[in-house]
């Protein structure tokens, strides 16, 4: 197989994903996608008629996010009509999966120039026609009987209880995320990838991440109430079935101690990100300078009931494919969907914490579901360049008990 090069990466700021509170919340999702696609074209003097395909991740494909955002966003961005587009859903893993599939099409020789990324506007989630995913649907009783799948926050609390990871440890990780994000912003570490979002009249909508609170302290977090207690016991159907009971169907002895809250869980966010990938032959022929190459990709499934535990086995799998060890990886990005995900990941793999999420994570910056994976790949690429390092590994949990993973090498 051929190699695939990453030519460029960019993202919007992450806006607060709530109507009336976030600077991006009144935009149509295709506008955010168009923003990063337009930026890629302008930054790289790209002839968009040469783009073979655009592969896009969007998790909640309902309401304004329904349809094929890849195609609509590319048209909105002024791309040539010959550049095709497709949109996929692997829940939180959609952004990494979009990049992995784009890389695979180039490596196989099927395509030469592909854009991958994602958009998610969590501010649309309360709109008419938008409902929770099918795995949480009370009328999907057949699948629920086979594989009970609770809300992700309850999974996080269940894992923290099972692994004996204290609330204090989870809060400490949340504070570190805020501090690192604050430092990264102050030092301009996101500047290369960050592109502003403008209103239709050309006025600025947002040019900075809205969610970080770098002044957050452990005392602040200690005062927050656990977020998922009421949800765990809320009836899902006429029979009164609860999420707590769904967990108990698989883990009957487990007494969940609720340890997650708004300060150690990922922020609700809006945003988009995109990467430009090309074959070496195409890049050379068109004067494109590579920033990195994709070394290996992998997917892994794990318990649907616990839902958040697949990143560790996904990491082992992608390392094996790459012929690398944990010691070979200079920087890790593990999505902070909940603090327990990143905490367990670092403990299980015995990682040097100075190599993990060095610029903060989703607890501080927010988690625009379908876009986050593409954002993290861009983040680790920027940081590899800043530190003059070689290998970066990105992975994240996804609903249903899954995790995609990717390793890139800076060129």
Short mmCIF file of N, CA, C and O in Angstrom, two decimals, residues 3-8 40-41 44-55 79 82-84 102-103 105-107 109-116 275-284 286 288:
data_model
loop_
_atom_site.label_atom_id
_atom_site.label_comp_id
_atom_site.label_asym_id
_atom_site.label_seq_id
_atom_site.Cartn_x
_atom_site.Cartn_y
_atom_site.Cartn_z
N UNK A 3 1.73 5.24 0.98
CA UNK A 3 1.59 6.08 2.16
C UNK A 3 0.47 7.10 1.92
O UNK A 3 0.00 7.30 0.81
N UNK A 4 0.08 7.75 3.01
CA UNK A 4 -0.81 8.90 2.89
C UNK A 4 -0.23 10.01 3.75
O UNK A 4 0.19 9.79 4.88
N UNK A 5 -0.19 11.20 3.18
CA UNK A 5 0.37 12.35 3.87
C UNK A 5 -0.74 13.27 4.36
O UNK A 5 -1.77 13.45 3.68
N UNK A 6 -0.53 13.85 5.53
CA UNK A 6 -1.39 14.92 6.02
C UNK A 6 -0.74 16.24 5.60
O UNK A 6 0.38 16.55 6.00
N UNK A 7 -1.47 16.98 4.79
CA UNK A 7 -0.95 18.24 4.27
C UNK A 7 -1.27 19.40 5.19
O UNK A 7 -0.44 20.29 5.41
N UNK A 8 -2.46 19.39 5.75
CA UNK A 8 -2.86 20.50 6.60
C UNK A 8 -4.02 20.07 7.49
O UNK A 8 -4.69 19.06 7.24
N UNK A 40 -9.17 25.41 4.43
CA UNK A 40 -8.21 24.48 3.81
C UNK A 40 -7.91 24.87 2.37
O UNK A 40 -6.75 24.83 1.94
N UNK A 41 -8.95 25.23 1.63
CA UNK A 41 -8.75 25.61 0.23
C UNK A 41 -7.90 26.87 0.11
O UNK A 41 -6.97 26.93 -0.71
N UNK A 44 -4.11 26.46 1.26
CA UNK A 44 -3.29 25.59 0.42
C UNK A 44 -3.44 25.86 -1.07
O UNK A 44 -2.99 25.06 -1.89
N UNK A 45 -4.04 27.00 -1.41
CA UNK A 45 -4.28 27.36 -2.81
C UNK A 45 -4.82 26.17 -3.58
O UNK A 45 -4.34 25.80 -4.67
N UNK A 46 -5.85 25.55 -3.01
CA UNK A 46 -6.34 24.26 -3.47
C UNK A 46 -7.29 24.40 -4.64
O UNK A 46 -8.26 25.18 -4.60
N UNK A 47 -7.03 23.68 -5.71
CA UNK A 47 -7.98 23.54 -6.81
C UNK A 47 -8.99 22.49 -6.38
O UNK A 47 -8.71 21.29 -6.39
N UNK A 48 -10.18 22.92 -5.96
CA UNK A 48 -11.13 21.99 -5.35
C UNK A 48 -11.71 20.99 -6.34
O UNK A 48 -12.31 20.00 -5.93
N UNK A 49 -11.51 21.22 -7.63
CA UNK A 49 -11.96 20.22 -8.60
C UNK A 49 -11.14 18.95 -8.50
O UNK A 49 -11.54 17.89 -9.00
N UNK A 50 -9.97 19.03 -7.85
CA UNK A 50 -9.09 17.88 -7.72
C UNK A 50 -9.39 17.05 -6.46
O UNK A 50 -8.81 15.98 -6.27
N UNK A 51 -10.26 17.57 -5.58
CA UNK A 51 -10.61 16.84 -4.36
C UNK A 51 -11.52 15.67 -4.75
O UNK A 51 -12.63 15.86 -5.23
N UNK A 52 -11.03 14.46 -4.54
CA UNK A 52 -11.79 13.27 -4.94
C UNK A 52 -13.02 13.05 -4.06
O UNK A 52 -14.08 12.67 -4.55
N UNK A 53 -12.86 13.28 -2.76
CA UNK A 53 -13.97 13.02 -1.85
C UNK A 53 -13.76 13.80 -0.56
O UNK A 53 -12.63 14.17 -0.21
N UNK A 54 -14.87 14.03 0.14
CA UNK A 54 -14.86 14.65 1.45
C UNK A 54 -15.61 13.71 2.38
O UNK A 54 -16.78 13.41 2.16
N UNK A 55 -14.91 13.19 3.39
CA UNK A 55 -15.49 12.22 4.31
C UNK A 55 -15.67 12.91 5.66
O UNK A 55 -14.70 13.40 6.24
N UNK A 79 -16.82 24.95 -3.15
CA UNK A 79 -16.02 23.91 -3.80
C UNK A 79 -16.60 23.58 -5.17
O UNK A 79 -17.80 23.71 -5.41
N UNK A 82 -17.50 18.89 -8.60
CA UNK A 82 -16.96 17.54 -8.81
C UNK A 82 -16.37 16.93 -7.55
O UNK A 82 -16.05 15.73 -7.53
N UNK A 83 -16.19 17.72 -6.50
CA UNK A 83 -15.67 17.18 -5.24
C UNK A 83 -16.84 16.59 -4.45
O UNK A 83 -17.69 17.30 -3.95
N UNK A 84 -16.87 15.29 -4.36
CA UNK A 84 -17.99 14.57 -3.75
C UNK A 84 -17.90 14.60 -2.22
O UNK A 84 -16.91 15.09 -1.67
N UNK A 102 -10.61 8.13 5.13
CA UNK A 102 -10.00 8.94 4.06
C UNK A 102 -8.58 8.47 3.80
O UNK A 102 -8.15 8.32 2.65
N UNK A 103 -7.84 8.21 4.88
CA UNK A 103 -6.47 7.71 4.71
C UNK A 103 -6.45 6.37 3.99
O UNK A 103 -5.62 6.13 3.11
N UNK A 105 -8.59 5.18 1.83
CA UNK A 105 -8.89 5.29 0.40
C UNK A 105 -7.67 5.77 -0.39
O UNK A 105 -7.44 5.34 -1.52
N UNK A 106 -6.88 6.64 0.24
CA UNK A 106 -5.66 7.10 -0.44
C UNK A 106 -4.60 6.01 -0.44
O UNK A 106 -3.95 5.75 -1.46
N UNK A 107 -4.43 5.34 0.70
CA UNK A 107 -3.42 4.29 0.79
C UNK A 107 -3.70 3.14 -0.15
O UNK A 107 -2.78 2.49 -0.66
N UNK A 109 -4.96 3.43 -3.05
CA UNK A 109 -4.85 3.88 -4.42
C UNK A 109 -6.18 4.23 -5.05
O UNK A 109 -6.24 4.58 -6.23
N UNK A 110 -7.26 4.13 -4.28
CA UNK A 110 -8.58 4.45 -4.82
C UNK A 110 -8.72 5.93 -5.13
O UNK A 110 -9.33 6.32 -6.14
N UNK A 111 -8.19 6.78 -4.26
CA UNK A 111 -8.25 8.23 -4.44
C UNK A 111 -6.87 8.83 -4.24
O UNK A 111 -5.97 8.18 -3.67
N UNK A 112 -6.71 10.10 -4.66
CA UNK A 112 -5.43 10.79 -4.54
C UNK A 112 -5.47 11.94 -3.54
O UNK A 112 -4.47 12.22 -2.89
N UNK A 113 -6.61 12.62 -3.46
CA UNK A 113 -6.72 13.80 -2.61
C UNK A 113 -8.08 13.76 -1.91
O UNK A 113 -9.13 13.81 -2.56
N UNK A 114 -8.07 13.66 -0.60
CA UNK A 114 -9.30 13.52 0.17
C UNK A 114 -9.25 14.45 1.38
O UNK A 114 -8.20 14.63 2.00
N UNK A 115 -10.38 15.03 1.71
CA UNK A 115 -10.52 15.83 2.92
C UNK A 115 -11.37 15.04 3.91
O UNK A 115 -12.34 14.39 3.53
N UNK A 116 -10.96 15.09 5.18
CA UNK A 116 -11.71 14.39 6.22
C UNK A 116 -11.90 15.33 7.40
O UNK A 116 -11.06 16.18 7.68
N UNK A 275 -9.08 17.94 7.83
CA UNK A 275 -7.70 17.65 7.45
C UNK A 275 -7.64 17.38 5.95
O UNK A 275 -8.56 16.78 5.38
N UNK A 276 -6.54 17.79 5.35
CA UNK A 276 -6.29 17.56 3.93
C UNK A 276 -5.27 16.44 3.80
O UNK A 276 -4.16 16.53 4.33
N UNK A 277 -5.66 15.35 3.11
CA UNK A 277 -4.80 14.19 2.95
C UNK A 277 -4.54 13.93 1.47
O UNK A 277 -5.44 14.08 0.63
N UNK A 278 -3.32 13.50 1.16
CA UNK A 278 -2.95 13.25 -0.24
C UNK A 278 -1.96 12.11 -0.33
O UNK A 278 -1.22 11.83 0.62
N UNK A 279 -1.92 11.46 -1.48
CA UNK A 279 -0.87 10.48 -1.73
C UNK A 279 0.43 11.24 -1.97
O UNK A 279 0.43 12.39 -2.42
N UNK A 280 1.56 10.63 -1.64
CA UNK A 280 2.84 11.30 -1.88
C UNK A 280 3.02 11.71 -3.35
O UNK A 280 3.54 12.79 -3.63
N UNK A 281 2.58 10.84 -4.25
CA UNK A 281 2.75 11.14 -5.67
C UNK A 281 1.95 12.38 -6.07
O UNK A 281 2.45 13.26 -6.78
N UNK A 282 0.70 12.46 -5.60
CA UNK A 282 -0.13 13.61 -5.93
C UNK A 282 0.43 14.87 -5.28
O UNK A 282 0.50 15.94 -5.92
N UNK A 283 0.87 14.75 -4.04
CA UNK A 283 1.40 15.91 -3.33
C UNK A 283 2.63 16.47 -4.04
O UNK A 283 2.75 17.69 -4.23
N UNK A 284 3.52 15.58 -4.41
CA UNK A 284 4.73 16.05 -5.10
C UNK A 284 4.39 16.72 -6.43
O UNK A 284 4.95 17.75 -6.79
N UNK A 286 1.82 18.32 -7.23
CA UNK A 286 1.10 19.58 -7.09
C UNK A 286 1.75 20.51 -6.06
O UNK A 286 1.11 21.48 -5.61
N UNK A 288 2.63 20.18 -2.97
CA UNK A 288 2.12 20.17 -1.59
C UNK A 288 3.18 19.65 -0.64
O UNK A 288 3.78 18.61 -0.88
#
